[in-house]
Amino acid sequence: MKLPTTTRRSFLKITSSTLAGLAITLSTTFAHSKPEAPTMTLDTVIQDVRKFIPTREASWKEQYFSLLRIPTISGEGENSQEKQKAATLLEHLLQEQGLNTKQFTIEYQEGDQFNSYPIIYAEKIIDSSLPTILIGTHYDVRPKNESDDDKWKQVNIFEPHEVVVEEDFGGKKIKDTRVYARGADDSKGHIMAILGALEFYQSYQKMLVNIKILFEGREEKSSAGMRKFIEAHQDLLKADAVIIADAPTLRAGIPSIYYGLRGYLGGEIEIVTSVEKKSHSGSRSFVPNSLGIASVLMHKLQDPLTGKVLFPEFYEGIIPPTAQLLKEIDEQYQDTSLATEEKAKKELGLIATVGDKTYSPAQRTTLFPSFDYQLVTGGGEGVLPNATSIKYAARLVRGQDSKRINDGLQRVIHQSGLEKIAKITLKAGEGDVAFYTDPTTIYQQVAGEALKKVWGTKELDRFIDGAGEPIASMYQEYITPNIIFVAYGHPNDNCHGTNESMLWKNGVLLGVESTVALLYEFGRVKK
């Protein structure tokens, strides 16, 4: 069964024999006589890619802008047709670099609804005896915040806008072009870095490593459905190491490798007091107020003054951080706004901070869980709301269990007594576990040295972050323990926020160089 290079789509509902055949076919498509091991130095490879980039830079920017113009939103405003358009474009770009490709459709359930989205798999296998590296990131983006529309530098946040800026970068001032658009950094800029590296790889016969690519399409909503896919496709995705490229660096101009991330559990609580329309606030004083019910319920779940979660199931099973790890976190974040309470308040313009102040803001952000209300909707001026929605998100640490937390949420709802006057529905997510990998492995060390050489610095930030990347723990569970999570963005890129952007030369193009260096050096690691 030969896989054609035209766009193909497949649902997860395929037989194991079909999967086996696909894996065999893909693994042999590009095989040829066994090549010799690379002998040139990384310095030479870096010089060569820097000569190559100016010849393709204009074309890459066009591709980048084309991808940014597609509103691949996950969440409010999601459009499956736009995601399919992006998947088709990405598959075409991968095919142009000589990779064999296949689209899969991932199905997932959200509340009572069943939905789907495409992901793109591609590979180029040179020789099975060489190291195989899987590179992954996501093409979906966060929804826009309607209240911030007038604060963006452009009217349409999906229309790329370029501005020449001056930025701090590695202890010096640089001038560069910032590209403003939703997804510019997170994570379409990283996709372009990968695509650029693949194009160089296609023309550079001295890079001897097998490559697999996986671009997912719902990372911003917990990578729904991806665990089932990865578990079912372990042979197809088999690799010696995984590179995940996403997010900004910890410090400007200093390369970063994340070796730990918190998990994520999101969901929604719907409160309905009437199926009829909203009531006039002056003539229906007997109507239960869904917003008032929501406020009572939120207070039963969390103390707003301290941030402490009030149902015990949330904290059950947590593996407490060691004294050594606490010390390491403070060292990692000593030059950031998370180093002290005062720095954190000044940076974010806070009146006060919440949480256990026995621990620093950096420690609370990375090693301890959080529970936050992110959006409450319902009502309007002059009316009594008949329906309210509470959207929440929890960041999880090692030992926490999503099912146990969901059970705790449901218990609080049932025991609150509020269901006497309202229908309350919990739409709980599946959640993903926290990610942690050994920072001392050969792939971690090789990656660190390669990035320092590309970035021209003796420093490297290897750290744990408070955010999450759901698929990282899935790769770790089913594919390989060697997960290398790198970042090509700048701390000022404002991912998820207003005026999200990414530097062009010192972001996207530096990412091309970095990806090339990682692939070359990983090809020299003995299997």
mmCIF file of N, CA and C in Angstrom, residues 166-169 178-180 184-186 247-253 488-503:
data_model
loop_
_atom_site.group_PDB
_atom_site.id
_atom_site.type_symbol
_atom_site.label_atom_id
_atom_site.label_comp_id
_atom_site.label_asym_id
_atom_site.label_seq_id
_atom_site.Cartn_x
_atom_site.Cartn_y
_atom_site.Cartn_z
ATOM 1 N N GLU A 166 12.888 47.914 18.718
ATOM 2 C CA GLU A 166 14.165 47.730 19.407
ATOM 3 C C GLU A 166 13.894 46.919 20.660
ATOM 4 N N GLU A 167 14.645 45.850 20.846
ATOM 5 C CA GLU A 167 14.401 44.942 21.966
ATOM 6 C C GLU A 167 15.702 44.624 22.698
ATOM 7 N N ASP A 168 15.565 44.319 23.980
ATOM 8 C CA ASP A 168 16.679 43.730 24.719
ATOM 9 C C ASP A 168 16.827 42.291 24.260
ATOM 10 N N PHE A 169 18.066 41.895 24.007
ATOM 11 C CA PHE A 169 18.295 40.536 23.527
ATOM 12 C C PHE A 169 19.693 40.099 23.929
ATOM 13 N N ARG A 178 8.962 42.960 14.201
ATOM 14 C CA ARG A 178 7.966 42.168 14.921
ATOM 15 C C ARG A 178 6.771 41.942 14.007
ATOM 16 N N VAL A 179 6.325 40.707 13.962
ATOM 17 C CA VAL A 179 5.122 40.365 13.207
ATOM 18 C C VAL A 179 3.988 40.182 14.211
ATOM 19 N N TYR A 180 2.971 41.046 14.121
ATOM 20 C CA TYR A 180 1.833 41.004 15.035
ATOM 21 C C TYR A 180 0.677 40.241 14.398
ATOM 22 N N ALA A 184 1.163 34.363 16.151
ATOM 23 C CA ALA A 184 2.468 34.696 15.574
ATOM 24 C C ALA A 184 3.590 33.930 16.256
ATOM 25 N N ASP A 185 3.530 33.859 17.584
ATOM 26 C CA ASP A 185 4.490 33.050 18.332
ATOM 27 C C ASP A 185 3.897 31.683 18.614
ATOM 28 N N ASP A 186 2.711 31.664 19.180
ATOM 29 C CA ASP A 186 2.102 30.461 19.753
ATOM 30 C C ASP A 186 1.024 29.891 18.821
ATOM 31 N N ALA A 247 6.386 28.462 22.516
ATOM 32 C CA ALA A 247 6.508 29.375 23.650
ATOM 33 C C ALA A 247 7.731 30.290 23.588
ATOM 34 N N PRO A 248 7.753 31.296 24.473
ATOM 35 C CA PRO A 248 8.897 32.203 24.566
ATOM 36 C C PRO A 248 9.970 31.671 25.514
ATOM 37 N N THR A 249 11.167 32.213 25.378
ATOM 38 C CA THR A 249 12.249 31.880 26.300
ATOM 39 C C THR A 249 11.998 32.539 27.653
ATOM 40 N N LEU A 250 12.709 32.068 28.657
ATOM 41 C CA LEU A 250 12.575 32.649 29.995
ATOM 42 C C LEU A 250 13.166 34.051 30.028
ATOM 43 N N ARG A 251 14.351 34.202 29.423
ATOM 44 C CA ARG A 251 15.023 35.500 29.356
ATOM 45 C C ARG A 251 15.323 35.841 27.893
ATOM 46 N N ALA A 252 15.255 37.114 27.580
ATOM 47 C CA ALA A 252 15.470 37.544 26.199
ATOM 48 C C ALA A 252 16.888 37.234 25.743
ATOM 49 N N GLY A 253 16.993 36.539 24.609
ATOM 50 C CA GLY A 253 18.291 36.277 24.019
ATOM 51 C C GLY A 253 19.056 35.128 24.624
ATOM 52 N N TYR A 488 11.527 29.411 20.924
ATOM 53 C CA TYR A 488 12.186 30.354 20.026
ATOM 54 C C TYR A 488 11.599 31.763 20.141
ATOM 55 N N GLY A 489 10.594 31.929 20.991
ATOM 56 C CA GLY A 489 9.960 33.228 21.139
ATOM 57 C C GLY A 489 10.712 34.134 22.097
ATOM 58 N N HIS A 490 10.255 35.381 22.186
ATOM 59 C CA HIS A 490 10.828 36.415 23.057
ATOM 60 C C HIS A 490 9.860 36.641 24.216
ATOM 61 N N PRO A 491 10.349 36.952 25.419
ATOM 62 C CA PRO A 491 9.433 37.183 26.550
ATOM 63 C C PRO A 491 8.385 38.258 26.297
ATOM 64 N N ASN A 492 8.637 39.169 25.365
ATOM 65 C CA ASN A 492 7.674 40.233 25.069
ATOM 66 C C ASN A 492 6.677 39.872 23.973
ATOM 67 N N ASP A 493 6.636 38.604 23.572
ATOM 68 C CA ASP A 493 5.740 38.204 22.477
ATOM 69 C C ASP A 493 4.266 38.222 22.874
ATOM 70 N N ASN A 494 3.990 38.203 24.174
ATOM 71 C CA ASN A 494 2.615 38.323 24.682
ATOM 72 C C ASN A 494 1.689 37.238 24.136
ATOM 73 N N CYS A 495 2.137 36.005 24.231
ATOM 74 C CA CYS A 495 1.312 34.873 23.789
ATOM 75 C C CYS A 495 -0.018 34.863 24.538
ATOM 76 N N HIS A 496 -1.090 34.558 23.847
ATOM 77 C CA HIS A 496 -2.461 34.506 24.366
ATOM 78 C C HIS A 496 -3.049 35.892 24.605
ATOM 79 N N GLY A 497 -2.234 36.940 24.543
ATOM 80 C CA GLY A 497 -2.725 38.261 24.900
ATOM 81 C C GLY A 497 -2.918 39.185 23.714
ATOM 82 N N THR A 498 -3.184 40.451 24.041
ATOM 83 C CA THR A 498 -3.332 41.486 23.029
ATOM 84 C C THR A 498 -1.987 41.765 22.370
ATOM 85 N N ASN A 499 -2.009 41.959 21.063
ATOM 86 C CA ASN A 499 -0.791 42.231 20.293
ATOM 87 C C ASN A 499 0.241 41.120 20.415
ATOM 88 N N GLU A 500 -0.228 39.873 20.347
ATOM 89 C CA GLU A 500 0.715 38.761 20.251
ATOM 90 C C GLU A 500 1.590 38.975 19.020
ATOM 91 N N SER A 501 2.865 38.649 19.146
ATOM 92 C CA SER A 501 3.786 38.899 18.042
ATOM 93 C C SER A 501 4.995 37.983 18.163
ATOM 94 N N MET A 502 5.873 38.046 17.165
ATOM 95 C CA MET A 502 7.129 37.307 17.212
ATOM 96 C C MET A 502 8.160 38.051 16.385
ATOM 97 N N LEU A 503 9.385 38.072 16.878
ATOM 98 C CA LEU A 503 10.477 38.660 16.120
ATOM 99 C C LEU A 503 10.751 37.799 14.891
#
